[in-house]
């Protein structure tokens, strides 16, 4: 049943400027259908099997080549970001259910976090675990579920955060005031987490060790597209799903009178602006933030890449614009960092 559309409380906000990235060229995308459609994120287990969450709530496992999809469980919500914990459980960010853990053998789902400081966690976005057993997860917004994500974009308020779940069950907010917090992934040396702000169009580092521990520093800013989920490549590159290009009209609206966006929000969905359909992924150097590889194309059957992972010689991509996973050969370094 469709939930009632919540109200929005927009403010004037000046989006970051747009700086171009290198042109890395196109590649042919091979598509693999996923039961339930719109596989938002994709991860690989120790055996190379692929796991993704579908629009209908299903958690789907596929063989390393993408064959034999099997629905292992259903969250009853909308599974988003995924990661494997050290104990083999699949951690699942779900909207509106919160942070979940799936026993991949039995299909049993456990709720790890469904509220923070007394309010419900309704838009858990992505998750990772560090070597000390802490689980870090992003919250895109406190005000909306994924079904009304456009409301968060139109509001242009920094309602996102990065949280830590400790082994004792306590939850601490380590970074707040984020503009649609999304992907999170560790650097290969474990010194920091890289996280994305979709509306802020930037990647930042939250330092775990060293003199900067507990601080946030910029990694890649003024991106020309909206960054979504992240993953760490075999060589340490930070892969970023670029879900859709920056929209100049949306930027003007954000800086303009809030009443215009309130009126736009009241329009039927079919009359509201839609993201541009592209297939765009970029790898960033984890130290300099320089874009070192990537792919940018269009495909009539596949667009809006929201998750990605290296597995074998393939870069697998999830999407909210298709009923498929897509893959391309892993792009190699194409420019010097």
Short mmCIF file of C-alpha atoms in Angstrom, two decimals:
data_model
loop_
_atom_site.label_atom_id
_atom_site.label_comp_id
_atom_site.label_asym_id
_atom_site.label_seq_id
_atom_site.Cartn_x
_atom_site.Cartn_y
_atom_site.Cartn_z
CA UNK A 1 0.00 0.00 0.00
CA UNK A 2 1.34 3.42 -0.95
CA UNK A 3 2.19 5.53 2.08
CA UNK A 4 1.05 9.13 2.27
CA UNK A 5 3.54 11.63 0.93
CA UNK A 6 5.17 13.50 3.82
CA UNK A 7 5.53 17.27 3.82
CA UNK A 8 8.88 18.89 3.14
CA UNK A 9 10.56 21.85 4.81
CA UNK A 10 13.03 23.17 2.23
CA UNK A 11 15.71 25.80 2.75
CA UNK A 12 17.84 27.83 0.38
CA UNK A 13 21.04 25.91 -0.30
CA UNK A 14 23.91 26.68 -2.62
CA UNK A 15 25.13 23.46 -4.25
CA UNK A 16 28.83 22.91 -4.86
CA UNK A 17 30.34 23.86 -8.21
CA UNK A 18 30.88 21.22 -10.85
CA UNK A 19 34.37 20.15 -11.86
CA UNK A 20 34.78 17.80 -14.82
CA UNK A 21 36.38 14.38 -14.48
CA UNK A 22 38.59 12.74 -17.11
CA UNK A 23 36.77 11.10 -20.00
CA UNK A 24 37.34 7.38 -19.55
CA UNK A 25 35.21 6.25 -22.47
CA UNK A 26 32.48 3.67 -22.89
CA UNK A 27 32.26 -0.10 -22.53
CA UNK A 28 29.70 -2.70 -23.50
CA UNK A 29 27.59 -3.70 -20.51
CA UNK A 30 26.52 -7.33 -20.11
CA UNK A 31 23.19 -7.66 -18.29
CA UNK A 32 22.01 -10.35 -15.88
CA UNK A 33 18.33 -10.35 -14.80
CA UNK A 34 17.55 -10.24 -11.08
CA UNK A 35 14.24 -11.50 -9.62
CA UNK A 36 12.38 -8.63 -7.98
CA UNK A 37 14.11 -5.96 -10.06
CA UNK A 38 16.23 -2.89 -9.34
CA UNK A 39 19.20 -4.47 -7.53
CA UNK A 40 20.42 -1.40 -5.61
CA UNK A 41 23.76 -2.72 -4.33
CA UNK A 42 25.90 -5.76 -5.12
CA UNK A 43 28.59 -7.53 -3.09
CA UNK A 44 30.58 -10.75 -3.45
CA UNK A 45 31.11 -13.44 -0.80
CA UNK A 46 34.29 -15.43 -0.14
CA UNK A 47 33.35 -17.92 -2.86
CA UNK A 48 32.70 -15.23 -5.45
CA UNK A 49 28.92 -15.55 -5.31
CA UNK A 50 27.07 -12.28 -5.88
CA UNK A 51 24.47 -10.93 -3.47
CA UNK A 52 22.01 -8.12 -4.09
CA UNK A 53 18.79 -6.66 -2.71
CA UNK A 54 15.75 -6.25 -4.97
CA UNK A 55 12.92 -3.75 -5.12
CA UNK A 56 10.44 -6.32 -3.82
CA UNK A 57 12.51 -6.90 -0.65
CA UNK A 58 14.26 -10.04 -1.84
CA UNK A 59 17.87 -10.84 -1.01
CA UNK A 60 19.17 -12.64 -4.09
CA UNK A 61 22.27 -14.81 -4.50
CA UNK A 62 23.80 -15.49 -7.92
CA UNK A 63 26.73 -17.63 -8.95
CA UNK A 64 30.02 -15.86 -9.73
CA UNK A 65 29.09 -15.71 -13.43
CA UNK A 66 25.68 -14.23 -12.62
CA UNK A 67 23.73 -17.42 -13.32
CA UNK A 68 21.19 -19.31 -11.19
CA UNK A 69 19.67 -16.44 -9.18
CA UNK A 70 18.09 -17.65 -5.94
CA UNK A 71 15.98 -15.63 -3.49
CA UNK A 72 17.42 -16.42 -0.05
CA UNK A 73 15.21 -14.17 2.08
CA UNK A 74 12.92 -11.16 2.02
CA UNK A 75 13.38 -8.22 4.37
CA UNK A 76 9.82 -6.95 4.05
CA UNK A 77 11.24 -3.53 3.21
CA UNK A 78 13.64 -2.18 0.61
CA UNK A 79 17.20 -3.57 0.93
CA UNK A 80 19.86 -1.04 -0.01
CA UNK A 81 23.58 -1.18 0.89
CA UNK A 82 25.13 -4.55 1.75
CA UNK A 83 28.36 -5.92 3.19
CA UNK A 84 29.62 -9.19 4.58
CA UNK A 85 30.55 -9.22 8.25
CA UNK A 86 33.60 -11.12 9.48
CA UNK A 87 31.33 -13.85 10.90
CA UNK A 88 29.81 -14.51 7.46
CA UNK A 89 26.49 -12.78 8.00
CA UNK A 90 25.24 -10.41 5.33
CA UNK A 91 24.63 -6.95 6.79
CA UNK A 92 21.73 -5.21 5.08
CA UNK A 93 20.65 -1.58 5.17
CA UNK A 94 16.90 -1.53 4.72
CA UNK A 95 14.42 1.30 4.36
CA UNK A 96 12.39 1.55 6.52
CA UNK A 97 13.45 -1.41 8.68
CA UNK A 98 16.94 -0.23 9.65
CA UNK A 99 20.19 -2.19 9.87
CA UNK A 100 19.67 -5.96 9.55
CA UNK A 101 21.82 -9.10 9.56
CA UNK A 102 21.04 -12.13 7.40
CA UNK A 103 22.21 -15.65 8.21
CA UNK A 104 22.97 -16.75 4.66
CA UNK A 105 22.61 -20.43 5.55
CA UNK A 106 19.21 -20.35 7.27
CA UNK A 107 17.74 -17.19 5.75
CA UNK A 108 17.01 -15.84 9.25
CA UNK A 109 17.01 -12.04 9.51
CA UNK A 110 17.94 -10.24 12.73
CA UNK A 111 17.41 -6.54 13.39
CA UNK A 112 20.59 -4.87 14.65
CA UNK A 113 19.50 -1.21 14.76
CA UNK A 114 16.01 0.14 14.16
CA UNK A 115 16.24 3.38 16.12
CA UNK A 116 18.83 5.97 17.12
CA UNK A 117 18.41 8.23 20.13
CA UNK A 118 14.75 7.29 20.34
CA UNK A 119 13.80 8.00 16.72
CA UNK A 120 13.29 5.35 14.03
CA UNK A 121 16.08 4.59 11.57
CA UNK A 122 14.05 4.74 8.37
CA UNK A 123 16.71 5.37 5.71
CA UNK A 124 19.76 3.26 6.52
CA UNK A 125 21.81 3.49 3.35
CA UNK A 126 25.15 1.63 3.40
CA UNK A 127 27.30 -0.34 5.82
CA UNK A 128 30.78 -1.72 6.43
CA UNK A 129 32.62 -3.51 9.24
CA UNK A 130 36.12 -2.71 10.49
CA UNK A 131 38.73 -5.09 11.86
CA UNK A 132 37.85 -4.30 15.48
CA UNK A 133 34.28 -5.53 14.98
CA UNK A 134 32.70 -2.09 14.79
CA UNK A 135 29.99 -1.67 12.17
CA UNK A 136 29.71 1.72 10.50
CA UNK A 137 26.56 2.65 8.61
CA UNK A 138 25.19 5.71 6.88
CA UNK A 139 21.79 7.31 7.28
CA UNK A 140 20.75 9.34 4.25
CA UNK A 141 18.11 11.38 6.05
CA UNK A 142 16.12 11.29 9.27
CA UNK A 143 12.97 12.59 7.59
CA UNK A 144 12.15 10.28 4.67
CA UNK A 145 12.23 6.67 3.55
CA UNK A 146 13.80 5.64 0.27
CA UNK A 147 10.39 5.74 -1.38
CA UNK A 148 10.35 9.51 -0.85
CA UNK A 149 14.06 10.20 -1.39
CA UNK A 150 13.25 13.13 -3.68
CA UNK A 151 11.80 14.91 -0.65
CA UNK A 152 15.24 14.89 0.98
CA UNK A 153 16.83 16.29 -2.19
CA UNK A 154 14.23 19.06 -2.50
CA UNK A 155 14.57 20.00 1.18
CA UNK A 156 18.34 20.41 0.83
CA UNK A 157 18.94 19.97 4.55
CA UNK A 158 21.92 18.19 6.04
CA UNK A 159 19.96 15.46 7.79
CA UNK A 160 22.36 12.61 7.02
CA UNK A 161 24.93 10.95 9.27
CA UNK A 162 27.58 8.27 9.73
CA UNK A 163 27.01 6.03 12.76
CA UNK A 164 29.00 3.32 14.54
CA UNK A 165 27.53 0.17 16.06
CA UNK A 166 29.91 -1.31 18.62
CA UNK A 167 30.03 -5.02 19.54
CA UNK A 168 28.24 -4.23 22.83
CA UNK A 169 25.22 -2.95 20.87
CA UNK A 170 25.73 0.76 21.54
CA UNK A 171 25.31 3.21 18.66
CA UNK A 172 27.32 6.41 18.34
CA UNK A 173 26.89 9.13 15.73
CA UNK A 174 30.40 9.94 14.54
CA UNK A 175 29.59 12.46 11.76
CA UNK A 176 26.33 14.34 11.25
CA UNK A 177 25.02 17.21 9.16
CA UNK A 178 25.67 15.28 5.93
CA UNK A 179 23.87 16.00 2.68
CA UNK A 180 22.30 12.63 1.82
CA UNK A 181 24.97 10.31 3.23
CA UNK A 182 25.29 7.19 1.11
CA UNK A 183 28.13 4.78 0.31
CA UNK A 184 30.82 3.88 2.83
CA UNK A 185 33.92 1.71 2.35
CA UNK A 186 37.25 1.26 4.15
CA UNK A 187 40.60 2.12 2.66
CA UNK A 188 42.64 -0.98 1.98
CA UNK A 189 45.02 -0.22 4.86
CA UNK A 190 42.15 0.27 7.32
CA UNK A 191 43.26 3.79 8.25
CA UNK A 192 40.03 5.49 7.20
CA UNK A 193 36.53 5.10 5.89
CA UNK A 194 35.54 6.82 2.67
CA UNK A 195 31.92 7.97 2.57
CA UNK A 196 29.79 9.66 -0.07
CA UNK A 197 27.29 12.49 0.16
CA UNK A 198 24.97 12.18 -2.81
CA UNK A 199 23.54 15.69 -2.65
CA UNK A 200 26.83 17.19 -1.44
CA UNK A 201 28.53 15.61 -4.50
CA UNK A 202 31.66 14.73 -2.57
CA UNK A 203 33.67 11.89 -1.07
CA UNK A 204 35.26 12.35 2.34
CA UNK A 205 37.49 10.38 4.69
CA UNK A 206 36.60 9.62 8.29
CA UNK A 207 39.94 8.72 9.87
CA UNK A 208 40.13 5.68 12.13
CA UNK A 209 43.85 5.75 12.98
CA UNK A 210 46.78 8.15 13.13
CA UNK A 211 46.90 11.83 14.08
CA UNK A 212 43.64 12.58 12.22
CA UNK A 213 41.64 9.82 13.98
CA UNK A 214 38.05 10.93 14.50
CA UNK A 215 38.33 13.75 11.97
CA UNK A 216 36.86 14.19 8.49
CA UNK A 217 38.92 15.37 5.52
CA UNK A 218 37.85 15.83 1.88
CA UNK A 219 38.89 13.27 -0.72
CA UNK A 220 37.05 14.22 -3.93
CA UNK A 221 34.82 17.29 -4.10
CA UNK A 222 32.73 19.22 -6.64
CA UNK A 223 31.89 16.03 -8.48
CA UNK A 224 29.95 16.37 -11.76
CA UNK A 225 27.53 13.63 -10.72
CA UNK A 226 25.70 12.30 -7.69
CA UNK A 227 27.87 9.68 -5.92
CA UNK A 228 26.04 6.65 -4.53
CA UNK A 229 27.49 3.41 -3.13
CA UNK A 230 31.22 2.81 -2.87
CA UNK A 231 33.53 -0.21 -2.79
CA UNK A 232 37.26 -0.78 -2.42
CA UNK A 233 38.99 -2.44 -5.36
CA UNK A 234 41.63 -5.14 -5.19
CA UNK A 235 44.36 -2.54 -5.73
CA UNK A 236 42.90 -0.08 -3.20
CA UNK A 237 41.06 2.16 -5.62
CA UNK A 238 37.77 3.56 -4.33
CA UNK A 239 35.03 2.69 -6.81
CA UNK A 240 32.09 5.08 -6.89
CA UNK A 241 28.70 4.58 -8.54
CA UNK A 242 27.76 7.87 -10.21
CA UNK A 243 24.01 7.51 -10.27
CA UNK A 244 23.16 10.55 -12.41
CA UNK A 245 24.86 13.76 -13.59
CA UNK A 246 24.50 16.99 -11.65
CA UNK A 247 21.37 18.81 -12.79
CA UNK A 248 21.77 22.57 -13.34
CA UNK A 249 18.02 23.15 -12.98
CA UNK A 250 17.93 21.30 -9.66
CA UNK A 251 20.89 23.39 -8.48
CA UNK A 252 19.06 26.61 -9.35
CA UNK A 253 15.96 25.39 -7.55
CA UNK A 254 17.99 24.58 -4.43
CA UNK A 255 19.38 28.11 -4.32
CA UNK A 256 15.98 29.67 -5.01
CA UNK A 257 12.81 30.28 -3.00
CA UNK A 258 11.76 27.25 -0.94
CA UNK A 259 8.14 27.70 -1.98
CA UNK A 260 8.94 26.63 -5.55
CA UNK A 261 10.22 23.28 -4.32
CA UNK A 262 7.18 22.84 -2.07
CA UNK A 263 4.96 23.27 -5.13
CA UNK A 264 7.11 20.87 -7.14
CA UNK A 265 6.85 18.26 -4.37
CA UNK A 266 3.04 18.44 -4.50
CA UNK A 267 2.98 17.54 -8.20
CA UNK A 268 2.27 13.95 -9.25
CA UNK A 269 5.41 11.87 -9.63
CA UNK A 270 5.07 11.73 -13.41
CA UNK A 271 5.43 15.54 -13.55
CA UNK A 272 8.45 15.78 -11.28
CA UNK A 273 12.00 15.95 -12.68
CA UNK A 274 13.65 12.62 -13.41
CA UNK A 275 17.35 11.73 -13.16
CA UNK A 276 19.23 11.57 -16.44
CA UNK A 277 19.74 7.95 -17.51
CA UNK A 278 23.45 7.16 -17.80
CA UNK A 279 25.87 4.37 -16.87
CA UNK A 280 28.74 5.98 -14.99
CA UNK A 281 31.39 4.59 -12.64
CA UNK A 282 34.64 6.16 -11.46
CA UNK A 283 37.61 4.91 -9.46
CA UNK A 284 39.43 7.37 -7.21
CA UNK A 285 42.92 7.17 -5.77
CA UNK A 286 42.43 6.66 -2.01
CA UNK A 287 45.16 9.14 -1.08
CA UNK A 288 44.97 11.96 -3.62
CA UNK A 289 41.30 11.69 -4.63
CA UNK A 290 42.31 11.82 -8.29
CA UNK A 291 39.99 9.96 -10.67
CA UNK A 292 42.18 7.20 -12.14
CA UNK A 293 39.79 4.98 -14.10
CA UNK A 294 36.16 4.63 -15.03
CA UNK A 295 33.47 4.19 -17.64
CA UNK A 296 30.70 6.45 -18.91
CA UNK A 297 28.07 5.39 -21.44
CA UNK A 298 24.36 5.01 -22.06
CA UNK A 299 22.36 1.82 -22.52
CA UNK A 300 18.62 1.68 -23.30
CA UNK A 301 18.21 -1.28 -20.92
CA UNK A 302 20.42 -0.20 -18.03
CA UNK A 303 21.09 3.08 -16.18
CA UNK A 304 21.44 4.76 -12.80
CA UNK A 305 24.26 2.73 -11.30
CA UNK A 306 23.87 2.69 -7.52
CA UNK A 307 26.28 -0.04 -6.37
CA UNK A 308 29.38 -1.77 -7.67
CA UNK A 309 32.00 -4.36 -6.75
CA UNK A 310 35.05 -5.95 -8.30
CA UNK A 311 34.77 -9.74 -8.47
CA UNK A 312 37.29 -11.68 -10.50
CA UNK A 313 37.99 -9.75 -13.66
CA UNK A 314 34.55 -8.12 -13.70
CA UNK A 315 33.16 -4.92 -12.27
CA UNK A 316 29.57 -5.71 -11.30
CA UNK A 317 27.04 -2.89 -11.11
CA UNK A 318 23.69 -2.60 -9.35
CA UNK A 319 21.00 -0.24 -10.58
CA UNK A 320 17.70 1.39 -9.62
CA UNK A 321 16.97 2.00 -13.30
CA UNK A 322 16.91 -1.62 -14.46
CA UNK A 323 15.78 -5.12 -13.53
CA UNK A 324 19.36 -6.31 -14.04
CA UNK A 325 22.85 -6.37 -12.69
CA UNK A 326 25.38 -5.26 -15.26
CA UNK A 327 29.07 -6.00 -15.64
CA UNK A 328 32.07 -4.81 -17.61
CA UNK A 329 35.71 -5.93 -17.53
CA UNK A 330 37.44 -4.19 -14.61
CA UNK A 331 38.80 -0.90 -15.98
CA UNK A 332 42.50 -0.48 -15.33
CA UNK A 333 44.37 2.64 -14.35
CA UNK A 334 44.07 5.07 -17.22
CA UNK A 335 45.65 8.23 -15.82
CA UNK A 336 48.42 8.81 -13.36
CA UNK A 337 47.51 9.88 -9.82
#
